[in-house]
Amino acid sequence: MSTDAVTMDKIVSLSKRRGFVFPSSEIYGGLGSSYDYGHYGVLLKDNVKARWLEAMVRERDDIVALDSSIILHPRVWEASGHVSGFSDPLVDCRTCKQRFRADHLADPEHEEMRCGKRPSKRPGETPDCDLTEPRQFNLMFQTRVGALEETGVDVYLRPETAQGIFINFKNVAQIARRKPPFGIAQVGKAFRNEITPGNFIFRTLEFEQMEMEYFVPPDEAEEWYRYWVDERYRWHLRYGVRESHLRVRPHEADELSHYSSGTSDIEYLFPIGWSELEGIANRGAFDLTQHTEASGTKLEWVDAGTGERFLPHVIEPALGVNRSMLTFMVDAYDEEVVGERERTVLRLHPQLAPVKAAVLPLIGKDTAMVEKARALYEELRRHVSVEYDDNGAIGRRYRRQDEIGTPFGLTIDEQTLEDDTITVRDRDSLEQERISIGGARTKVAELLADDWKTPKAS
Ligand code: GAP
């Protein structure tokens, strides 16, 4: 579907080769839909979260942060509708022993729907396929709190971070002293017993979510819903995702979750086809009403001065950290031939790149160059994420940095020893500029603050 050079296999391979993401429990044969994040994966994921928190909390006056527990009182999930309704309709194939989402079987958009037999067809397409009737399968992971089996309590690992926000509405509203519209943002792990193919880190058993619940006067809900769809769409563009690969898709009435009166997905054109990247839902008064009824605590907004009170409606933008990271990697991935050599480059937004600058002595064995380079590295590392590398030919060192998306290469060469200037190499244009070594820190800071647009063709 995609016309890019990128495929999911190439992203998987780069991720492993450069230490972004590893299959989990690999030495034991791996665990499906589980991944571990290596050094650059951690840095990239942290940058995605930082950019989200910046846009949602730091740059605004109307949103505050929260970090709630992963294990909540089990009644939270009864009230929220997850115990009865958070399930996928699944069919099993008795022949190939695979499981498929019943509602995706006939949908050509879902390219991942492949039968386990070779040559692979869509499930149900060959006479061998022997599918069961659809059965509902709850996605929540259950565990037990308490030392003793008999007295313990069944609890769930949260399948979304949102409920931790709703049950803290009163605490936060009182302390933040804010009148709706205001929001509460949370970044944290969520767990789902996903049994359909994961497509690398697109869909995993555990993942991180960045969710924000925006509480508004009921008559303003529709207006704020449209505002957040627009705002969130622009966030992905701001960090370089190509507009040609993004779209907003409003849900059909029969797709809406049990709590939603309107949802739009921001979709990205992944190598597996157009798929959900982020969801923005108008949850109405569903959650605050449910928790008010189940807990007996009124979760309404009350003006301490005038006594005015109402039950706010909620608009929720919800994005997966890991899926967002995958999007940035897929969108940034590029291959090109430079001087008869192929290079793979991650054209990441500099503010997302795991390493901002590499400090490289041109000749790794030249003591004077190494000394200057180390001194520069020591100065820069106190301010930004930088890497020092003196190992091997300079071309190979550049290519390694290109693959992890480092936007700037600072090279110390013969001329540095004469006049204290270095070259700054731009990852995308490959242009080199000479600057004074003393100005390197300011230069990197300026480059990072500059507006940035992906050089990739749409
Ligand atoms: N509170 C609403 C909610 O959780 P969702 O659409 O189920 O809505 C929000 O999840 C986002 O979380 C998705 O758009 C996706 O980015 C991410 N996400 C959901 N399930 C995931 C999974 N199994 N693996 C990775 N990311 C997932």
PDB file of C-alpha atoms in Angstrom, residues 169-402:
ATOM      1  CA  PHE A 169     -11.539  13.868  39.505  1.00  0.00           C
ATOM      2  CA  LYS A 170     -12.606  15.222  42.890  1.00  0.00           C
ATOM      3  CA  ASN A 171      -9.098  15.279  44.355  1.00  0.00           C
ATOM      4  CA  VAL A 172      -7.673  17.127  41.394  1.00  0.00           C
ATOM      5  CA  ALA A 173     -10.594  19.506  40.792  1.00  0.00           C
ATOM      6  CA  GLN A 174     -10.438  20.688  44.409  1.00  0.00           C
ATOM      7  CA  ILE A 175      -6.694  21.094  44.574  1.00  0.00           C
ATOM      8  CA  ALA A 176      -6.164  22.518  41.096  1.00  0.00           C
ATOM      9  CA  ARG A 177      -9.002  25.011  41.779  1.00  0.00           C
ATOM     10  CA  ARG A 178      -9.965  25.028  38.136  1.00  0.00           C
ATOM     11  CA  LYS A 179     -13.354  25.482  36.549  1.00  0.00           C
ATOM     12  CA  PRO A 180     -14.144  23.324  33.506  1.00  0.00           C
ATOM     13  CA  PRO A 181     -12.891  23.359  30.858  1.00  0.00           C
ATOM     14  CA  PHE A 182      -9.770  21.833  32.366  1.00  0.00           C
ATOM     15  CA  GLY A 183      -7.906  18.602  31.846  1.00  0.00           C
ATOM     16  CA  ILE A 184      -5.927  15.906  33.627  1.00  0.00           C
ATOM     17  CA  ALA A 185      -3.122  14.197  31.728  1.00  0.00           C
ATOM     18  CA  GLN A 186      -1.457  10.896  32.493  1.00  0.00           C
ATOM     19  CA  VAL A 187       1.323   8.814  30.948  1.00  0.00           C
ATOM     20  CA  GLY A 188       1.659   5.223  32.067  1.00  0.00           C
ATOM     21  CA  LYS A 189       1.544   1.529  31.347  1.00  0.00           C
ATOM     22  CA  ALA A 190      -1.582  -0.309  30.259  1.00  0.00           C
ATOM     23  CA  PHE A 191      -2.082  -4.037  29.706  1.00  0.00           C
ATOM     24  CA  ARG A 192      -4.322  -5.934  27.295  1.00  0.00           C
ATOM     25  CA  ASN A 193      -4.521  -9.621  26.568  1.00  0.00           C
ATOM     26  CA  GLU A 194      -4.290  -9.055  22.813  1.00  0.00           C
ATOM     27  CA  ILE A 195      -4.440 -12.311  20.942  1.00  0.00           C
ATOM     28  CA  THR A 196      -4.517 -11.160  17.355  1.00  0.00           C
ATOM     29  CA  PRO A 197      -1.192 -10.569  15.525  1.00  0.00           C
ATOM     30  CA  GLY A 198       0.640  -7.608  16.998  1.00  0.00           C
ATOM     31  CA  ASN A 199       2.647  -6.276  14.041  1.00  0.00           C
ATOM     32  CA  PHE A 200       5.785  -5.519  16.017  1.00  0.00           C
ATOM     33  CA  ILE A 201       5.172  -2.774  18.610  1.00  0.00           C
ATOM     34  CA  PHE A 202       1.932  -1.640  16.955  1.00  0.00           C
ATOM     35  CA  ARG A 203      -0.126  -3.884  19.234  1.00  0.00           C
ATOM     36  CA  THR A 204       1.446  -5.425  22.321  1.00  0.00           C
ATOM     37  CA  LEU A 205       0.363  -6.999  25.603  1.00  0.00           C
ATOM     38  CA  GLU A 206       1.810  -4.149  27.620  1.00  0.00           C
ATOM     39  CA  PHE A 207       2.276  -0.662  26.319  1.00  0.00           C
ATOM     40  CA  GLU A 208       2.279   2.915  27.491  1.00  0.00           C
ATOM     41  CA  GLN A 209      -0.547   5.339  26.974  1.00  0.00           C
ATOM     42  CA  MET A 210      -0.629   9.123  26.969  1.00  0.00           C
ATOM     43  CA  GLU A 211      -4.196  10.057  27.825  1.00  0.00           C
ATOM     44  CA  MET A 212      -5.833  13.314  28.740  1.00  0.00           C
ATOM     45  CA  GLU A 213      -9.355  13.693  30.066  1.00  0.00           C
ATOM     46  CA  TYR A 214     -10.702  17.168  29.369  1.00  0.00           C
ATOM     47  CA  PHE A 215     -13.688  18.099  31.568  1.00  0.00           C
ATOM     48  CA  VAL A 216     -16.062  20.593  29.965  1.00  0.00           C
ATOM     49  CA  PRO A 217     -19.505  22.144  30.529  1.00  0.00           C
ATOM     50  CA  PRO A 218     -21.979  19.766  28.776  1.00  0.00           C
ATOM     51  CA  ASP A 219     -23.108  22.330  26.199  1.00  0.00           C
ATOM     52  CA  GLU A 220     -19.475  22.883  25.088  1.00  0.00           C
ATOM     53  CA  ALA A 221     -18.632  19.201  24.539  1.00  0.00           C
ATOM     54  CA  GLU A 222     -19.053  19.119  20.766  1.00  0.00           C
ATOM     55  CA  GLU A 223     -16.954  22.240  20.279  1.00  0.00           C
ATOM     56  CA  TRP A 224     -14.127  20.882  22.459  1.00  0.00           C
ATOM     57  CA  TYR A 225     -14.275  17.494  20.729  1.00  0.00           C
ATOM     58  CA  ARG A 226     -13.594  19.190  17.391  1.00  0.00           C
ATOM     59  CA  TYR A 227     -10.883  21.336  18.999  1.00  0.00           C
ATOM     60  CA  TRP A 228      -9.019  18.284  20.322  1.00  0.00           C
ATOM     61  CA  VAL A 229      -9.235  16.350  17.054  1.00  0.00           C
ATOM     62  CA  ASP A 230      -7.620  19.321  15.357  1.00  0.00           C
ATOM     63  CA  GLU A 231      -5.079  19.983  18.106  1.00  0.00           C
ATOM     64  CA  ARG A 232      -3.898  16.383  18.252  1.00  0.00           C
ATOM     65  CA  TYR A 233      -3.686  16.102  14.452  1.00  0.00           C
ATOM     66  CA  ARG A 234      -1.383  19.127  14.449  1.00  0.00           C
ATOM     67  CA  TRP A 235       0.839  17.619  17.150  1.00  0.00           C
ATOM     68  CA  HIS A 236       1.815  14.726  14.854  1.00  0.00           C
ATOM     69  CA  LEU A 237       2.570  17.184  12.052  1.00  0.00           C
ATOM     70  CA  ARG A 238       4.574  19.393  14.414  1.00  0.00           C
ATOM     71  CA  TYR A 239       6.956  16.513  15.007  1.00  0.00           C
ATOM     72  CA  GLY A 240       7.417  15.809  11.358  1.00  0.00           C
ATOM     73  CA  VAL A 241       4.889  13.142  10.346  1.00  0.00           C
ATOM     74  CA  ARG A 242       4.046  13.658   6.672  1.00  0.00           C
ATOM     75  CA  GLU A 243       0.542  15.000   6.129  1.00  0.00           C
ATOM     76  CA  SER A 244       0.062  12.645   3.172  1.00  0.00           C
ATOM     77  CA  HIS A 245       0.343   9.743   5.648  1.00  0.00           C
ATOM     78  CA  LEU A 246      -2.104  11.075   8.245  1.00  0.00           C
ATOM     79  CA  ARG A 247      -5.875  11.229   8.141  1.00  0.00           C
ATOM     80  CA  VAL A 248      -8.779  11.693  10.522  1.00  0.00           C
ATOM     81  CA  ARG A 249     -11.471   9.020  10.363  1.00  0.00           C
ATOM     82  CA  PRO A 250     -14.704   9.548  12.308  1.00  0.00           C
ATOM     83  CA  HIS A 251     -16.134   6.266  13.661  1.00  0.00           C
ATOM     84  CA  GLU A 252     -19.342   4.861  12.238  1.00  0.00           C
ATOM     85  CA  ALA A 253     -22.146   4.544  14.812  1.00  0.00           C
ATOM     86  CA  ASP A 254     -21.703   0.745  15.046  1.00  0.00           C
ATOM     87  CA  GLU A 255     -17.955   1.101  15.833  1.00  0.00           C
ATOM     88  CA  LEU A 256     -18.340   3.394  18.838  1.00  0.00           C
ATOM     89  CA  SER A 257     -17.136   2.139  22.237  1.00  0.00           C
ATOM     90  CA  HIS A 258     -19.742   1.659  24.942  1.00  0.00           C
ATOM     91  CA  TYR A 259     -18.873   5.024  26.511  1.00  0.00           C
ATOM     92  CA  SER A 260     -18.603   7.176  23.395  1.00  0.00           C
ATOM     93  CA  SER A 261     -21.054   9.445  21.630  1.00  0.00           C
ATOM     94  CA  GLY A 262     -18.447  10.363  19.017  1.00  0.00           C
ATOM     95  CA  THR A 263     -14.918   9.157  18.265  1.00  0.00           C
ATOM     96  CA  SER A 264     -12.395  10.065  15.583  1.00  0.00           C
ATOM     97  CA  ASP A 265      -9.247   8.128  14.943  1.00  0.00           C
ATOM     98  CA  ILE A 266      -6.131   9.837  13.697  1.00  0.00           C
ATOM     99  CA  GLU A 267      -4.853   7.172  11.345  1.00  0.00           C
ATOM    100  CA  TYR A 268      -1.387   6.705   9.889  1.00  0.00           C
ATOM    101  CA  LEU A 269      -0.487   4.893   6.689  1.00  0.00           C
ATOM    102  CA  PHE A 270       1.643   2.149   8.306  1.00  0.00           C
ATOM    103  CA  PRO A 271       3.262  -0.537   6.112  1.00  0.00           C
ATOM    104  CA  ILE A 272       0.259  -2.698   7.188  1.00  0.00           C
ATOM    105  CA  GLY A 273      -2.162  -0.102   5.763  1.00  0.00           C
ATOM    106  CA  TRP A 274      -4.131   2.775   7.290  1.00  0.00           C
ATOM    107  CA  SER A 275      -4.464   2.045  11.022  1.00  0.00           C
ATOM    108  CA  GLU A 276      -5.381   3.835  14.229  1.00  0.00           C
ATOM    109  CA  LEU A 277      -2.619   5.931  15.712  1.00  0.00           C
ATOM    110  CA  GLU A 278      -4.627   7.959  18.225  1.00  0.00           C
ATOM    111  CA  GLY A 279      -8.288   8.104  19.247  1.00  0.00           C
ATOM    112  CA  ILE A 280     -10.207  11.195  20.302  1.00  0.00           C
ATOM    113  CA  ALA A 281     -13.513  10.385  22.011  1.00  0.00           C
ATOM    114  CA  ASN A 282     -16.436  12.373  23.298  1.00  0.00           C
ATOM    115  CA  ARG A 283     -17.159  10.299  26.426  1.00  0.00           C
ATOM    116  CA  GLY A 284     -20.029  12.561  27.565  1.00  0.00           C
ATOM    117  CA  ALA A 285     -20.915  12.134  31.244  1.00  0.00           C
ATOM    118  CA  PHE A 286     -20.600   8.339  31.079  1.00  0.00           C
ATOM    119  CA  ASP A 287     -17.594   7.803  33.345  1.00  0.00           C
ATOM    120  CA  LEU A 288     -18.324  10.371  36.037  1.00  0.00           C
ATOM    121  CA  THR A 289     -21.932   9.137  36.208  1.00  0.00           C
ATOM    122  CA  GLN A 290     -20.898   5.490  36.454  1.00  0.00           C
ATOM    123  CA  HIS A 291     -18.338   6.136  39.212  1.00  0.00           C
ATOM    124  CA  THR A 292     -20.734   8.424  41.080  1.00  0.00           C
ATOM    125  CA  GLU A 293     -23.389   5.708  41.102  1.00  0.00           C
ATOM    126  CA  ALA A 294     -21.004   2.864  41.954  1.00  0.00           C
ATOM    127  CA  SER A 295     -18.985   4.647  44.655  1.00  0.00           C
ATOM    128  CA  GLY A 296     -21.615   6.926  46.160  1.00  0.00           C
ATOM    129  CA  THR A 297     -19.199   9.889  45.810  1.00  0.00           C
ATOM    130  CA  LYS A 298     -20.609  12.718  43.716  1.00  0.00           C
ATOM    131  CA  LEU A 299     -18.102  13.440  40.979  1.00  0.00           C
ATOM    132  CA  GLU A 300     -19.498  16.780  39.948  1.00  0.00           C
ATOM    133  CA  TRP A 301     -17.934  20.171  39.734  1.00  0.00           C
ATOM    134  CA  VAL A 302     -19.014  22.606  42.440  1.00  0.00           C
ATOM    135  CA  ASP A 303     -18.138  26.281  42.569  1.00  0.00           C
ATOM    136  CA  ALA A 304     -17.180  26.937  46.188  1.00  0.00           C
ATOM    137  CA  GLY A 305     -18.222  30.598  45.926  1.00  0.00           C
ATOM    138  CA  THR A 306     -21.530  30.541  44.041  1.00  0.00           C
ATOM    139  CA  GLY A 307     -22.590  26.950  44.711  1.00  0.00           C
ATOM    140  CA  GLU A 308     -23.045  26.378  40.965  1.00  0.00           C
ATOM    141  CA  ARG A 309     -22.737  22.671  40.221  1.00  0.00           C
ATOM    142  CA  PHE A 310     -22.803  20.402  37.162  1.00  0.00           C
ATOM    143  CA  LEU A 311     -21.579  17.061  35.897  1.00  0.00           C
ATOM    144  CA  PRO A 312     -18.889  17.787  33.322  1.00  0.00           C
ATOM    145  CA  HIS A 313     -18.668  16.003  30.008  1.00  0.00           C
ATOM    146  CA  VAL A 314     -15.337  14.543  28.948  1.00  0.00           C
ATOM    147  CA  ILE A 315     -13.281  14.758  25.771  1.00  0.00           C
ATOM    148  CA  GLU A 316     -10.422  12.268  25.635  1.00  0.00           C
ATOM    149  CA  PRO A 317      -7.405  12.219  23.311  1.00  0.00           C
ATOM    150  CA  ALA A 318      -5.656   8.839  23.834  1.00  0.00           C
ATOM    151  CA  LEU A 319      -2.361   7.919  22.189  1.00  0.00           C
ATOM    152  CA  GLY A 320      -0.041   4.935  22.609  1.00  0.00           C
ATOM    153  CA  VAL A 321       3.602   5.888  23.288  1.00  0.00           C
ATOM    154  CA  ASN A 322       4.894   2.790  21.528  1.00  0.00           C
ATOM    155  CA  ARG A 323       2.597   3.208  18.535  1.00  0.00           C
ATOM    156  CA  SER A 324       3.599   6.850  18.283  1.00  0.00           C
ATOM    157  CA  MET A 325       7.281   5.861  18.415  1.00  0.00           C
ATOM    158  CA  LEU A 326       6.671   3.289  15.664  1.00  0.00           C
ATOM    159  CA  THR A 327       4.954   5.959  13.569  1.00  0.00           C
ATOM    160  CA  PHE A 328       7.883   8.337  13.929  1.00  0.00           C
ATOM    161  CA  MET A 329      10.343   5.588  13.010  1.00  0.00           C
ATOM    162  CA  VAL A 330       8.353   4.412   9.985  1.00  0.00           C
ATOM    163  CA  ASP A 331       7.798   7.941   8.760  1.00  0.00           C
ATOM    164  CA  ALA A 332      11.467   8.870   9.244  1.00  0.00           C
ATOM    165  CA  TYR A 333      12.953   5.751   7.667  1.00  0.00           C
ATOM    166  CA  ASP A 334      14.758   6.453   4.405  1.00  0.00           C
ATOM    167  CA  GLU A 335      17.301   4.842   2.124  1.00  0.00           C
ATOM    168  CA  GLU A 336      19.433   6.692  -0.389  1.00  0.00           C
ATOM    169  CA  VAL A 337      22.604   6.327  -2.392  1.00  0.00           C
ATOM    170  CA  VAL A 338      25.309   8.856  -1.549  1.00  0.00           C
ATOM    171  CA  GLY A 339      28.512   8.737  -3.591  1.00  0.00           C
ATOM    172  CA  GLU A 340      27.730   5.214  -4.824  1.00  0.00           C
ATOM    173  CA  ARG A 341      27.139   3.992  -1.270  1.00  0.00           C
ATOM    174  CA  GLU A 342      23.765   3.160   0.168  1.00  0.00           C
ATOM    175  CA  ARG A 343      22.807   4.649   3.457  1.00  0.00           C
ATOM    176  CA  THR A 344      19.860   4.088   5.732  1.00  0.00           C
ATOM    177  CA  VAL A 345      18.819   7.153   7.643  1.00  0.00           C
ATOM    178  CA  LEU A 346      16.175   7.910  10.242  1.00  0.00           C
ATOM    179  CA  ARG A 347      15.082  11.448   9.452  1.00  0.00           C
ATOM    180  CA  LEU A 348      13.628  12.018  12.913  1.00  0.00           C
ATOM    181  CA  HIS A 349      12.653  15.447  14.154  1.00  0.00           C
ATOM    182  CA  PRO A 350      15.761  16.637  16.055  1.00  0.00           C
ATOM    183  CA  GLN A 351      13.661  17.057  19.206  1.00  0.00           C
ATOM    184  CA  LEU A 352      12.717  13.382  19.041  1.00  0.00           C
ATOM    185  CA  ALA A 353      16.108  11.990  18.038  1.00  0.00           C
ATOM    186  CA  PRO A 354      17.618   9.786  20.780  1.00  0.00           C
ATOM    187  CA  VAL A 355      21.049  11.416  20.341  1.00  0.00           C
ATOM    188  CA  LYS A 356      21.243  15.065  19.283  1.00  0.00           C
ATOM    189  CA  ALA A 357      24.875  15.236  18.226  1.00  0.00           C
ATOM    190  CA  ALA A 358      27.795  12.888  17.724  1.00  0.00           C
ATOM    191  CA  VAL A 359      31.290  14.116  18.564  1.00  0.00           C
ATOM    192  CA  LEU A 360      33.785  12.463  16.250  1.00  0.00           C
ATOM    193  CA  PRO A 361      37.575  12.873  15.987  1.00  0.00           C
ATOM    194  CA  LEU A 362      38.332  12.397  12.278  1.00  0.00           C
ATOM    195  CA  ILE A 363      41.252  10.106  13.079  1.00  0.00           C
ATOM    196  CA  GLY A 364      40.408   8.011  16.103  1.00  0.00           C
ATOM    197  CA  LYS A 365      44.035   7.265  16.877  1.00  0.00           C
ATOM    198  CA  ASP A 366      45.239  10.883  16.773  1.00  0.00           C
ATOM    199  CA  THR A 367      45.823  11.851  20.415  1.00  0.00           C
ATOM    200  CA  ALA A 368      45.453  15.598  19.849  1.00  0.00           C
ATOM    201  CA  MET A 369      42.138  15.186  17.989  1.00  0.00           C
ATOM    202  CA  VAL A 370      40.857  12.748  20.606  1.00  0.00           C
ATOM    203  CA  GLU A 371      41.737  15.156  23.384  1.00  0.00           C
ATOM    204  CA  LYS A 372      39.845  18.043  21.750  1.00  0.00           C
ATOM    205  CA  ALA A 373      36.896  15.801  20.915  1.00  0.00           C
ATOM    206  CA  ARG A 374      36.656  14.400  24.450  1.00  0.00           C
ATOM    207  CA  ALA A 375      36.736  17.922  25.918  1.00  0.00           C
ATOM    208  CA  LEU A 376      33.905  19.013  23.609  1.00  0.00           C
ATOM    209  CA  TYR A 377      31.934  15.881  24.421  1.00  0.00           C
ATOM    210  CA  GLU A 378      32.332  16.446  28.179  1.00  0.00           C
ATOM    211  CA  GLU A 379      31.084  20.021  27.757  1.00  0.00           C
ATOM    212  CA  LEU A 380      28.057  19.116  25.609  1.00  0.00           C
ATOM    213  CA  ARG A 381      26.880  16.046  27.538  1.00  0.00           C
ATOM    214  CA  ARG A 382      25.989  18.231  30.525  1.00  0.00           C
ATOM    215  CA  HIS A 383      23.289  19.877  28.383  1.00  0.00           C
ATOM    216  CA  VAL A 384      22.080  17.479  25.693  1.00  0.00           C
ATOM    217  CA  SER A 385      22.166  13.814  24.751  1.00  0.00           C
ATOM    218  CA  VAL A 386      25.437  13.436  22.818  1.00  0.00           C
ATOM    219  CA  GLU A 387      27.609  10.509  21.854  1.00  0.00           C
ATOM    220  CA  TYR A 388      31.376  10.220  21.435  1.00  0.00           C
ATOM    221  CA  ASP A 389      32.765   7.757  18.903  1.00  0.00           C
ATOM    222  CA  ASP A 390      36.359   7.294  17.764  1.00  0.00           C
ATOM    223  CA  ASN A 391      36.062   3.696  16.646  1.00  0.00           C
ATOM    224  CA  GLY A 392      36.605   2.837  12.957  1.00  0.00           C
ATOM    225  CA  ALA A 393      36.471   4.740   9.693  1.00  0.00           C
ATOM    226  CA  ILE A 394      34.660   8.091   9.809  1.00  0.00           C
ATOM    227  CA  GLY A 395      32.228   7.010   7.052  1.00  0.00           C
ATOM    228  CA  ARG A 396      31.105   4.019   9.092  1.00  0.00           C
ATOM    229  CA  ARG A 397      30.689   6.163  12.176  1.00  0.00           C
ATOM    230  CA  TYR A 398      28.504   8.649  10.240  1.00  0.00           C
ATOM    231  CA  ARG A 399      26.368   5.816   8.878  1.00  0.00           C
ATOM    232  CA  ARG A 400      25.825   4.408  12.352  1.00  0.00           C
ATOM    233  CA  GLN A 401      24.652   7.823  13.570  1.00  0.00           C
ATOM    234  CA  ASP A 402      22.418   8.194  10.477  1.00  0.00           C
TER     235      ASP A 402
END
